[in-house]
Amino acid sequence: MQNSRNEKDGEAPKTVRIVDIALMAGVSTATVDRVIHNRGKVSAENLARIQAVLEQVDYRPNLIARSLASGRRYVVAVVMPRFSAGEYWADFDAGIVRAEAEARRYNVTIRRFFFDQYDRASFEGLLADLREAAFDAVVLATLFAERVIPFTRELDERGIPYVFVDSDLPTCRRLAYFGTSSFDAGVVAARLLFERLDPGSDIVVGNILHRGEGGSNQCRERERGFREYLRQHDYRGTMHGLSLRLDDEAYNARLLDELFARHPSIGGAVTFNSTCHILAGYLAARRRTSVRLVGYDVIDRNRRMLADGVVTALVAQRPEVQGYRGVMSLCGWLVEGLQPAEVNNLPIDILLKENISYYTNNII
Amino acid sequence: MQNSRNEKDGEAPKTVRIVDIALMAGVSTATVDRVIHNRGKVSAENLARIQAVLEQVDYRPNLIARSLASGRRYVVAVVMPRFSAGEYWADFDAGIVRAEAEARRYNVTIRRFFFDQYDRASFEGLLADLREAAFDAVVLATLFAERVIPFTRELDERGIPYVFVDSDLPTCRRLAYFGTSSFDAGVVAARLLFERLDPGSDIVVGNILHRGEGGSNQCRERERGFREYLRQHDYRGTMHGLSLRLDDEAYNARLLDELFARHPSIGGAVTFNSTCHILAGYLAARRRTSVRLVGYDVIDRNRRMLADGVVTALVAQRPEVQGYRGVMSLCGWLVEGLQPAEVNNLPIDILLKENISYYTNNII
DNA sequence: CTGAAAGCGCTTACAG
DNA sequence: CTGAAAGCGCTTACAG
């Protein structure tokens, strides 16, 4: 818009194009293209000549032109939990949306496949769909680890690259992982909970009921990290697990009332998933302001409870970044053959009342 | 690379091109182009016809083709402090480097202009250079606020857009600001320092000596926020300011020894810039393990002191993101006329011993 | 194995 | 005010 300035006549722009290389090697651009992309069908002589030229000129392909000319199209599948607005996976999806817009420029389209994160059968059904579907790469949320692992064997056979998000499964041949170290995210929660807690206090651990046994891999790892921290810091209290229901406030309140009645020494509470707003709602209703509560993920309801001072701290994992980078790493691999780093442990973010209001917009 | 799949013959790809619009409006592509870019010189009749078509088709320009065809070149200047490896501004530069690579695809090049952040005269000298230099937009680090403000008047006159990083100066006509709320970053530091501190403890505030009066705008704002938090939380101690030297350990130790001798009740320490490793080094050497220390920015030396437990907490501001987004917002504006959000308050990150090891790679 | 030619979608002189 | 034509750098059938 402003002061557009073409390269001053002084020094030449000097960017080497395929046609320049073709001229230098005395061949056509098609032959140079074959060498650059290892498409074969080039005489040994020409191959050598072109390679010699390539070595001395530092050729950097113009990706824009390449993309425009090739018109190759790819589909990236994203396998993730179904969500409503304000839930954790909505934030993840925001990253997908952003990647989608960018990927379009490279002729890559996204196709989402949803399952119910609290119902293992729904995931299994989805896997069946996936076997029929056509896609060139896939982003996999690894909640049902025991089902994901065998499925990746099939992908390996089909030659379809995949990346993991949410929590890592290092035994699989994933192209990459994007997410936090779940174990250390558990350690961080413990540190935050114990900043001012007596080592003898009891703790409530809130869970959400699943259908089909085995909660998420990530929650299990977080709990391991949490317990490890306690062990190393002379914790002497008791942890009381409690299976809550997502949409049954009365039920939850009954359970909690009972627990607090039996164990008045409860001084802390934690959830290893994004639902700490359930415990927070209860604590606020009962005015149990002395109970410290730590949870995960900055979803709206948690954010509000933190701002209000009911939640002591939230630990967060940049879901938008997971979605965005998961997709973009696959784009880079498909379109340009770029190999991403294998394990991408994202920062473990700590949110307090004082810094929560700026925690948005984590993508770029 | 894998299973390339062209759009299945089923539904048409259906992306609307300029030539399609031209056909629908019964004009040439050149005329459509004129309308899209408001270049004028189009009859009222054609204008209306083309606009009508545009409204019904949701035209999305192929930016790749546009960029390839136009070949327009821009220069973005980045005005920032000179730095050595491991210093704060090196992280900022990492963001610039990344933006540089991406911007190249859009024919945008970066030109850096360095000044000495501890010497106001060097900044003034740089401004003189800037008056001679040719560039289309500029990213400005606002450390010397009193000098930046009049300079932006000149930029306004020249019609050159600018964005601020580091700290905001809301009175200027900046296209955008990328950085934290310095005030609230001060509040957060206070909260972290006081998590376990007695409200009567004294505090050391470490500063770095400047040439040319007036430290950075950002440090002043942080201190304001810090003091405000203390005020609201019944702080009754005394804050002792101390001007330290960057590379004179012996000098600093002498000053600190003296201060601690006179005020044994010192229980906390803070610096409002990235040099808390200076205080940390002193505390470690003197084994004053009971003094809590909070500082800013995850530079190598601070990171180590945090991991070792000498620093209690670090507050960080994503310098790479500031650099990256500063440049990219200008690219978007120059190349595509995209207006960025005016104030982009980045998250205020909290780093403890337990989460520091994952704090890297903040760009995407 | 090789190259001339067309084309990706857009922009840009240029002639009218 | 308008449009035909060339060109950005690369890829892709196609004919040889």
PDB file of N, CA and C in Angstrom, chain B residues 210-294:
ATOM      1  N   HIS B 210      21.771   3.522  33.795  1.00  0.00           N
ATOM      2  CA  HIS B 210      21.623   3.980  32.416  1.00  0.00           C
ATOM      3  C   HIS B 210      22.499   5.185  32.151  1.00  0.00           C
ATOM      4  N   ARG B 211      22.860   5.362  30.877  1.00  0.00           N
ATOM      5  CA  ARG B 211      23.427   6.646  30.496  1.00  0.00           C
ATOM      6  C   ARG B 211      22.311   7.461  29.860  1.00  0.00           C
ATOM      7  N   GLY B 212      22.202   8.714  30.209  1.00  0.00           N
ATOM      8  CA  GLY B 212      21.073   9.520  29.725  1.00  0.00           C
ATOM      9  C   GLY B 212      19.879   9.151  30.582  1.00  0.00           C
ATOM     10  N   GLU B 213      19.361  10.096  31.333  1.00  0.00           N
ATOM     11  CA  GLU B 213      18.364   9.767  32.372  1.00  0.00           C
ATOM     12  C   GLU B 213      17.131   9.052  31.800  1.00  0.00           C
ATOM     13  N   GLY B 214      16.382   8.428  32.710  1.00  0.00           N
ATOM     14  CA  GLY B 214      15.123   7.815  32.285  1.00  0.00           C
ATOM     15  C   GLY B 214      15.300   6.396  31.814  1.00  0.00           C
ATOM     16  N   GLY B 215      14.989   5.438  32.655  1.00  0.00           N
ATOM     17  CA  GLY B 215      15.061   4.030  32.269  1.00  0.00           C
ATOM     18  C   GLY B 215      13.942   3.711  31.304  1.00  0.00           C
ATOM     19  N   SER B 216      13.711   2.424  31.087  1.00  0.00           N
ATOM     20  CA  SER B 216      12.709   2.065  30.099  1.00  0.00           C
ATOM     21  C   SER B 216      11.304   2.266  30.641  1.00  0.00           C
ATOM     22  N   ASN B 217      10.465   2.637  29.737  1.00  0.00           N
ATOM     23  CA  ASN B 217       9.054   2.816  30.010  1.00  0.00           C
ATOM     24  C   ASN B 217       8.469   1.568  30.661  1.00  0.00           C
ATOM     25  N   GLN B 218       8.849   0.412  30.125  1.00  0.00           N
ATOM     26  CA  GLN B 218       8.302  -0.842  30.610  1.00  0.00           C
ATOM     27  C   GLN B 218       8.635  -1.077  32.084  1.00  0.00           C
ATOM     28  N   CYS B 219       9.875  -0.837  32.476  1.00  0.00           N
ATOM     29  CA  CYS B 219      10.263  -1.059  33.875  1.00  0.00           C
ATOM     30  C   CYS B 219       9.469  -0.150  34.809  1.00  0.00           C
ATOM     31  N   ARG B 220       9.293   1.073  34.400  1.00  0.00           N
ATOM     32  CA  ARG B 220       8.519   2.000  35.234  1.00  0.00           C
ATOM     33  C   ARG B 220       7.103   1.483  35.451  1.00  0.00           C
ATOM     34  N   GLU B 221       6.481   1.015  34.373  1.00  0.00           N
ATOM     35  CA  GLU B 221       5.103   0.526  34.463  1.00  0.00           C
ATOM     36  C   GLU B 221       5.008  -0.725  35.336  1.00  0.00           C
ATOM     37  N   ARG B 222       5.983  -1.607  35.177  1.00  0.00           N
ATOM     38  CA  ARG B 222       5.978  -2.814  35.996  1.00  0.00           C
ATOM     39  C   ARG B 222       6.074  -2.453  37.475  1.00  0.00           C
ATOM     40  N   GLU B 223       6.927  -1.502  37.771  1.00  0.00           N
ATOM     41  CA  GLU B 223       7.089  -1.123  39.172  1.00  0.00           C
ATOM     42  C   GLU B 223       5.795  -0.523  39.718  1.00  0.00           C
ATOM     43  N   ARG B 224       5.113   0.239  38.874  1.00  0.00           N
ATOM     44  CA  ARG B 224       3.820   0.797  39.300  1.00  0.00           C
ATOM     45  C   ARG B 224       2.849  -0.323  39.673  1.00  0.00           C
ATOM     46  N   GLY B 225       2.759  -1.331  38.811  1.00  0.00           N
ATOM     47  CA  GLY B 225       1.856  -2.450  39.067  1.00  0.00           C
ATOM     48  C   GLY B 225       2.248  -3.199  40.330  1.00  0.00           C
ATOM     49  N   PHE B 226       3.527  -3.388  40.479  1.00  0.00           N
ATOM     50  CA  PHE B 226       4.058  -4.092  41.646  1.00  0.00           C
ATOM     51  C   PHE B 226       3.659  -3.360  42.930  1.00  0.00           C
ATOM     52  N   ARG B 227       3.882  -2.072  42.948  1.00  0.00           N
ATOM     53  CA  ARG B 227       3.578  -1.291  44.147  1.00  0.00           C
ATOM     54  C   ARG B 227       2.071  -1.255  44.417  1.00  0.00           C
ATOM     55  N   GLU B 228       1.312  -1.241  43.350  1.00  0.00           N
ATOM     56  CA  GLU B 228      -0.135  -1.214  43.516  1.00  0.00           C
ATOM     57  C   GLU B 228      -0.625  -2.494  44.213  1.00  0.00           C
ATOM     58  N   TYR B 229      -0.055  -3.618  43.804  1.00  0.00           N
ATOM     59  CA  TYR B 229      -0.429  -4.883  44.448  1.00  0.00           C
ATOM     60  C   TYR B 229      -0.074  -4.842  45.937  1.00  0.00           C
ATOM     61  N   LEU B 230       1.100  -4.366  46.230  1.00  0.00           N
ATOM     62  CA  LEU B 230       1.534  -4.299  47.633  1.00  0.00           C
ATOM     63  C   LEU B 230       0.583  -3.423  48.444  1.00  0.00           C
ATOM     64  N   ARG B 231       0.250  -2.297  47.883  1.00  0.00           N
ATOM     65  CA  ARG B 231      -0.635  -1.354  48.548  1.00  0.00           C
ATOM     66  C   ARG B 231      -1.955  -2.042  48.904  1.00  0.00           C
ATOM     67  N   GLN B 232      -2.460  -2.819  47.964  1.00  0.00           N
ATOM     68  CA  GLN B 232      -3.757  -3.466  48.190  1.00  0.00           C
ATOM     69  C   GLN B 232      -3.655  -4.661  49.127  1.00  0.00           C
ATOM     70  N   HIS B 233      -2.442  -5.097  49.417  1.00  0.00           N
ATOM     71  CA  HIS B 233      -2.301  -6.265  50.282  1.00  0.00           C
ATOM     72  C   HIS B 233      -1.556  -5.940  51.566  1.00  0.00           C
ATOM     73  N   ASP B 234      -1.745  -4.701  52.021  1.00  0.00           N
ATOM     74  CA  ASP B 234      -1.262  -4.307  53.339  1.00  0.00           C
ATOM     75  C   ASP B 234       0.220  -4.521  53.549  1.00  0.00           C
ATOM     76  N   TYR B 235       0.983  -4.222  52.539  1.00  0.00           N
ATOM     77  CA  TYR B 235       2.430  -4.340  52.695  1.00  0.00           C
ATOM     78  C   TYR B 235       2.912  -3.265  53.655  1.00  0.00           C
ATOM     79  N   ARG B 236       3.748  -3.659  54.579  1.00  0.00           N
ATOM     80  CA  ARG B 236       4.223  -2.697  55.574  1.00  0.00           C
ATOM     81  C   ARG B 236       5.738  -2.565  55.593  1.00  0.00           C
ATOM     82  N   GLY B 237       6.406  -3.273  54.690  1.00  0.00           N
ATOM     83  CA  GLY B 237       7.868  -3.204  54.682  1.00  0.00           C
ATOM     84  C   GLY B 237       8.383  -2.017  53.873  1.00  0.00           C
ATOM     85  N   THR B 238       9.655  -2.027  53.568  1.00  0.00           N
ATOM     86  CA  THR B 238      10.274  -0.957  52.798  1.00  0.00           C
ATOM     87  C   THR B 238      10.922  -1.539  51.546  1.00  0.00           C
ATOM     88  N   MET B 239      10.807  -0.798  50.437  1.00  0.00           N
ATOM     89  CA  MET B 239      11.472  -1.226  49.210  1.00  0.00           C
ATOM     90  C   MET B 239      12.759  -0.435  49.050  1.00  0.00           C
ATOM     91  N   HIS B 240      13.862  -1.165  48.890  1.00  0.00           N
ATOM     92  CA  HIS B 240      15.162  -0.518  48.763  1.00  0.00           C
ATOM     93  C   HIS B 240      15.666  -0.607  47.337  1.00  0.00           C
ATOM     94  N   GLY B 241      15.640   0.493  46.606  1.00  0.00           N
ATOM     95  CA  GLY B 241      16.180   0.500  45.247  1.00  0.00           C
ATOM     96  C   GLY B 241      17.694   0.450  45.275  1.00  0.00           C
ATOM     97  N   LEU B 242      18.279  -0.240  44.286  1.00  0.00           N
ATOM     98  CA  LEU B 242      19.729  -0.388  44.257  1.00  0.00           C
ATOM     99  C   LEU B 242      20.173  -0.394  42.798  1.00  0.00           C
ATOM    100  N   SER B 243      21.087   0.535  42.427  1.00  0.00           N
ATOM    101  CA  SER B 243      21.554   0.597  41.041  1.00  0.00           C
ATOM    102  C   SER B 243      22.773  -0.284  40.862  1.00  0.00           C
ATOM    103  N   LEU B 244      22.592  -1.376  40.166  1.00  0.00           N
ATOM    104  CA  LEU B 244      23.684  -2.335  39.990  1.00  0.00           C
ATOM    105  C   LEU B 244      24.377  -2.109  38.650  1.00  0.00           C
ATOM    106  N   ARG B 245      25.509  -2.766  38.486  1.00  0.00           N
ATOM    107  CA  ARG B 245      26.225  -2.669  37.215  1.00  0.00           C
ATOM    108  C   ARG B 245      26.174  -4.012  36.517  1.00  0.00           C
ATOM    109  N   LEU B 246      26.094  -3.955  35.201  1.00  0.00           N
ATOM    110  CA  LEU B 246      25.926  -5.186  34.426  1.00  0.00           C
ATOM    111  C   LEU B 246      27.091  -6.148  34.598  1.00  0.00           C
ATOM    112  N   ASP B 247      28.321  -5.616  34.598  1.00  0.00           N
ATOM    113  CA  ASP B 247      29.463  -6.526  34.576  1.00  0.00           C
ATOM    114  C   ASP B 247      30.460  -6.240  35.681  1.00  0.00           C
ATOM    115  N   ASP B 248      29.966  -5.982  36.845  1.00  0.00           N
ATOM    116  CA  ASP B 248      30.890  -5.661  37.934  1.00  0.00           C
ATOM    117  C   ASP B 248      30.403  -6.346  39.199  1.00  0.00           C
ATOM    118  N   GLU B 249      30.660  -7.636  39.252  1.00  0.00           N
ATOM    119  CA  GLU B 249      30.168  -8.460  40.339  1.00  0.00           C
ATOM    120  C   GLU B 249      30.625  -7.947  41.706  1.00  0.00           C
ATOM    121  N   ALA B 250      31.890  -7.566  41.758  1.00  0.00           N
ATOM    122  CA  ALA B 250      32.461  -7.133  43.038  1.00  0.00           C
ATOM    123  C   ALA B 250      31.733  -5.883  43.534  1.00  0.00           C
ATOM    124  N   TYR B 251      31.511  -4.971  42.623  1.00  0.00           N
ATOM    125  CA  TYR B 251      30.811  -3.731  42.965  1.00  0.00           C
ATOM    126  C   TYR B 251      29.414  -4.043  43.494  1.00  0.00           C
ATOM    127  N   ASN B 252      28.711  -4.879  42.754  1.00  0.00           N
ATOM    128  CA  ASN B 252      27.349  -5.226  43.161  1.00  0.00           C
ATOM    129  C   ASN B 252      27.340  -5.902  44.531  1.00  0.00           C
ATOM    130  N   ALA B 253      28.292  -6.800  44.749  1.00  0.00           N
ATOM    131  CA  ALA B 253      28.342  -7.536  46.011  1.00  0.00           C
ATOM    132  C   ALA B 253      28.561  -6.573  47.170  1.00  0.00           C
ATOM    133  N   ARG B 254      29.424  -5.597  46.956  1.00  0.00           N
ATOM    134  CA  ARG B 254      29.697  -4.632  48.011  1.00  0.00           C
ATOM    135  C   ARG B 254      28.404  -3.895  48.387  1.00  0.00           C
ATOM    136  N   LEU B 255      27.709  -3.408  47.374  1.00  0.00           N
ATOM    137  CA  LEU B 255      26.451  -2.689  47.623  1.00  0.00           C
ATOM    138  C   LEU B 255      25.447  -3.564  48.357  1.00  0.00           C
ATOM    139  N   LEU B 256      25.325  -4.796  47.909  1.00  0.00           N
ATOM    140  CA  LEU B 256      24.318  -5.684  48.483  1.00  0.00           C
ATOM    141  C   LEU B 256      24.684  -6.079  49.906  1.00  0.00           C
ATOM    142  N   ASP B 257      25.960  -6.370  50.134  1.00  0.00           N
ATOM    143  CA  ASP B 257      26.397  -6.710  51.494  1.00  0.00           C
ATOM    144  C   ASP B 257      26.001  -5.615  52.465  1.00  0.00           C
ATOM    145  N   GLU B 258      26.282  -4.423  52.038  1.00  0.00           N
ATOM    146  CA  GLU B 258      26.003  -3.268  52.873  1.00  0.00           C
ATOM    147  C   GLU B 258      24.499  -3.160  53.164  1.00  0.00           C
ATOM    148  N   LEU B 259      23.707  -3.324  52.118  1.00  0.00           N
ATOM    149  CA  LEU B 259      22.256  -3.202  52.266  1.00  0.00           C
ATOM    150  C   LEU B 259      21.706  -4.266  53.215  1.00  0.00           C
ATOM    151  N   PHE B 260      22.137  -5.502  53.003  1.00  0.00           N
ATOM    152  CA  PHE B 260      21.641  -6.583  53.864  1.00  0.00           C
ATOM    153  C   PHE B 260      22.103  -6.396  55.299  1.00  0.00           C
ATOM    154  N   ALA B 261      23.301  -5.826  55.482  1.00  0.00           N
ATOM    155  CA  ALA B 261      23.795  -5.581  56.840  1.00  0.00           C
ATOM    156  C   ALA B 261      22.896  -4.565  57.538  1.00  0.00           C
ATOM    157  N   ARG B 262      22.516  -3.539  56.805  1.00  0.00           N
ATOM    158  CA  ARG B 262      21.692  -2.485  57.412  1.00  0.00           C
ATOM    159  C   ARG B 262      20.249  -2.924  57.611  1.00  0.00           C
ATOM    160  N   HIS B 263      19.747  -3.820  56.721  1.00  0.00           N
ATOM    161  CA  HIS B 263      18.334  -4.208  56.783  1.00  0.00           C
ATOM    162  C   HIS B 263      18.181  -5.718  56.831  1.00  0.00           C
ATOM    163  N   PRO B 264      18.392  -6.310  57.963  1.00  0.00           N
ATOM    164  CA  PRO B 264      18.348  -7.781  58.064  1.00  0.00           C
ATOM    165  C   PRO B 264      16.962  -8.337  57.774  1.00  0.00           C
ATOM    166  N   SER B 265      15.960  -7.487  57.761  1.00  0.00           N
ATOM    167  CA  SER B 265      14.601  -7.990  57.556  1.00  0.00           C
ATOM    168  C   SER B 265      14.251  -8.153  56.078  1.00  0.00           C
ATOM    169  N   ILE B 266      15.227  -8.004  55.224  1.00  0.00           N
ATOM    170  CA  ILE B 266      14.941  -8.184  53.795  1.00  0.00           C
ATOM    171  C   ILE B 266      14.587  -9.643  53.526  1.00  0.00           C
ATOM    172  N   GLY B 267      13.404  -9.837  52.988  1.00  0.00           N
ATOM    173  CA  GLY B 267      12.950 -11.214  52.730  1.00  0.00           C
ATOM    174  C   GLY B 267      12.665 -11.468  51.272  1.00  0.00           C
ATOM    175  N   GLY B 268      12.683 -10.392  50.465  1.00  0.00           N
ATOM    176  CA  GLY B 268      12.359 -10.558  49.054  1.00  0.00           C
ATOM    177  C   GLY B 268      13.213  -9.671  48.178  1.00  0.00           C
ATOM    178  N   ALA B 269      13.257 -10.032  46.911  1.00  0.00           N
ATOM    179  CA  ALA B 269      14.006  -9.225  45.959  1.00  0.00           C
ATOM    180  C   ALA B 269      13.319  -9.316  44.611  1.00  0.00           C
ATOM    181  N   VAL B 270      13.453  -8.249  43.840  1.00  0.00           N
ATOM    182  CA  VAL B 270      12.816  -8.227  42.531  1.00  0.00           C
ATOM    183  C   VAL B 270      13.633  -7.343  41.599  1.00  0.00           C
ATOM    184  N   THR B 271      13.630  -7.680  40.310  1.00  0.00           N
ATOM    185  CA  THR B 271      14.163  -6.759  39.305  1.00  0.00           C
ATOM    186  C   THR B 271      13.078  -6.617  38.256  1.00  0.00           C
ATOM    187  N   PHE B 272      12.982  -5.442  37.670  1.00  0.00           N
ATOM    188  CA  PHE B 272      11.921  -5.212  36.690  1.00  0.00           C
ATOM    189  C   PHE B 272      12.415  -5.341  35.253  1.00  0.00           C
ATOM    190  N   ASN B 273      13.653  -5.761  35.116  1.00  0.00           N
ATOM    191  CA  ASN B 273      14.151  -6.074  33.775  1.00  0.00           C
ATOM    192  C   ASN B 273      14.636  -7.525  33.783  1.00  0.00           C
ATOM    193  N   SER B 274      15.424  -7.899  32.781  1.00  0.00           N
ATOM    194  CA  SER B 274      15.789  -9.311  32.647  1.00  0.00           C
ATOM    195  C   SER B 274      17.048  -9.694  33.424  1.00  0.00           C
ATOM    196  N   THR B 275      17.537  -8.834  34.283  1.00  0.00           N
ATOM    197  CA  THR B 275      18.833  -9.094  34.910  1.00  0.00           C
ATOM    198  C   THR B 275      18.754  -9.648  36.324  1.00  0.00           C
ATOM    199  N   CYS B 276      17.715 -10.370  36.648  1.00  0.00           N
ATOM    200  CA  CYS B 276      17.626 -10.860  38.022  1.00  0.00           C
ATOM    201  C   CYS B 276      18.709 -11.891  38.319  1.00  0.00           C
ATOM    202  N   HIS B 277      19.350 -12.422  37.281  1.00  0.00           N
ATOM    203  CA  HIS B 277      20.453 -13.361  37.530  1.00  0.00           C
ATOM    204  C   HIS B 277      21.578 -12.697  38.304  1.00  0.00           C
ATOM    205  N   ILE B 278      21.672 -11.378  38.244  1.00  0.00           N
ATOM    206  CA  ILE B 278      22.712 -10.681  39.020  1.00  0.00           C
ATOM    207  C   ILE B 278      22.428 -10.841  40.507  1.00  0.00           C
ATOM    208  N   LEU B 279      21.202 -10.532  40.890  1.00  0.00           N
ATOM    209  CA  LEU B 279      20.827 -10.717  42.297  1.00  0.00           C
ATOM    210  C   LEU B 279      20.913 -12.185  42.680  1.00  0.00           C
ATOM    211  N   ALA B 280      20.484 -13.046  41.752  1.00  0.00           N
ATOM    212  CA  ALA B 280      20.489 -14.482  42.042  1.00  0.00           C
ATOM    213  C   ALA B 280      21.907 -14.962  42.305  1.00  0.00           C
ATOM    214  N   GLY B 281      22.837 -14.501  41.485  1.00  0.00           N
ATOM    215  CA  GLY B 281      24.231 -14.902  41.672  1.00  0.00           C
ATOM    216  C   GLY B 281      24.720 -14.501  43.052  1.00  0.00           C
ATOM    217  N   TYR B 282      24.349 -13.308  43.450  1.00  0.00           N
ATOM    218  CA  TYR B 282      24.759 -12.837  44.777  1.00  0.00           C
ATOM    219  C   TYR B 282      24.141 -13.685  45.887  1.00  0.00           C
ATOM    220  N   LEU B 283      22.842 -13.908  45.791  1.00  0.00           N
ATOM    221  CA  LEU B 283      22.160 -14.676  46.837  1.00  0.00           C
ATOM    222  C   LEU B 283      22.732 -16.093  46.948  1.00  0.00           C
ATOM    223  N   ALA B 284      23.025 -16.685  45.789  1.00  0.00           N
ATOM    224  CA  ALA B 284      23.591 -18.038  45.797  1.00  0.00           C
ATOM    225  C   ALA B 284      24.966 -18.030  46.448  1.00  0.00           C
ATOM    226  N   ALA B 285      25.762 -17.033  46.084  1.00  0.00           N
ATOM    227  CA  ALA B 285      27.118 -16.958  46.639  1.00  0.00           C
ATOM    228  C   ALA B 285      27.087 -16.773  48.148  1.00  0.00           C
ATOM    229  N   ARG B 286      26.169 -15.952  48.623  1.00  0.00           N
ATOM    230  CA  ARG B 286      26.097 -15.676  50.070  1.00  0.00           C
ATOM    231  C   ARG B 286      25.199 -16.677  50.810  1.00  0.00           C
ATOM    232  N   ARG B 287      24.663 -17.621  50.061  1.00  0.00           N
ATOM    233  CA  ARG B 287      23.766 -18.642  50.637  1.00  0.00           C
ATOM    234  C   ARG B 287      22.582 -18.030  51.397  1.00  0.00           C
ATOM    235  N   ARG B 288      22.079 -16.996  50.859  1.00  0.00           N
ATOM    236  CA  ARG B 288      20.881 -16.396  51.463  1.00  0.00           C
ATOM    237  C   ARG B 288      19.655 -17.089  50.884  1.00  0.00           C
ATOM    238  N   THR B 289      19.438 -18.326  51.242  1.00  0.00           N
ATOM    239  CA  THR B 289      18.383 -19.126  50.624  1.00  0.00           C
ATOM    240  C   THR B 289      16.992 -18.697  51.072  1.00  0.00           C
ATOM    241  N   SER B 290      16.922 -17.909  52.114  1.00  0.00           N
ATOM    242  CA  SER B 290      15.589 -17.545  52.594  1.00  0.00           C
ATOM    243  C   SER B 290      15.012 -16.343  51.859  1.00  0.00           C
ATOM    244  N   VAL B 291      15.805 -15.690  51.049  1.00  0.00           N
ATOM    245  CA  VAL B 291      15.292 -14.527  50.315  1.00  0.00           C
ATOM    246  C   VAL B 291      14.593 -15.000  49.041  1.00  0.00           C
ATOM    247  N   ARG B 292      13.321 -14.654  48.914  1.00  0.00           N
ATOM    248  CA  ARG B 292      12.585 -14.990  47.690  1.00  0.00           C
ATOM    249  C   ARG B 292      12.924 -13.971  46.609  1.00  0.00           C
ATOM    250  N   LEU B 293      13.113 -14.454  45.395  1.00  0.00           N
ATOM    251  CA  LEU B 293      13.516 -13.558  44.309  1.00  0.00           C
ATOM    252  C   LEU B 293      12.648 -13.793  43.082  1.00  0.00           C
ATOM    253  N   VAL B 294      12.090 -12.712  42.578  1.00  0.00           N
ATOM    254  CA  VAL B 294      11.275 -12.803  41.374  1.00  0.00           C
ATOM    255  C   VAL B 294      11.832 -11.846  40.326  1.00  0.00           C
TER     256      VAL B 294
END
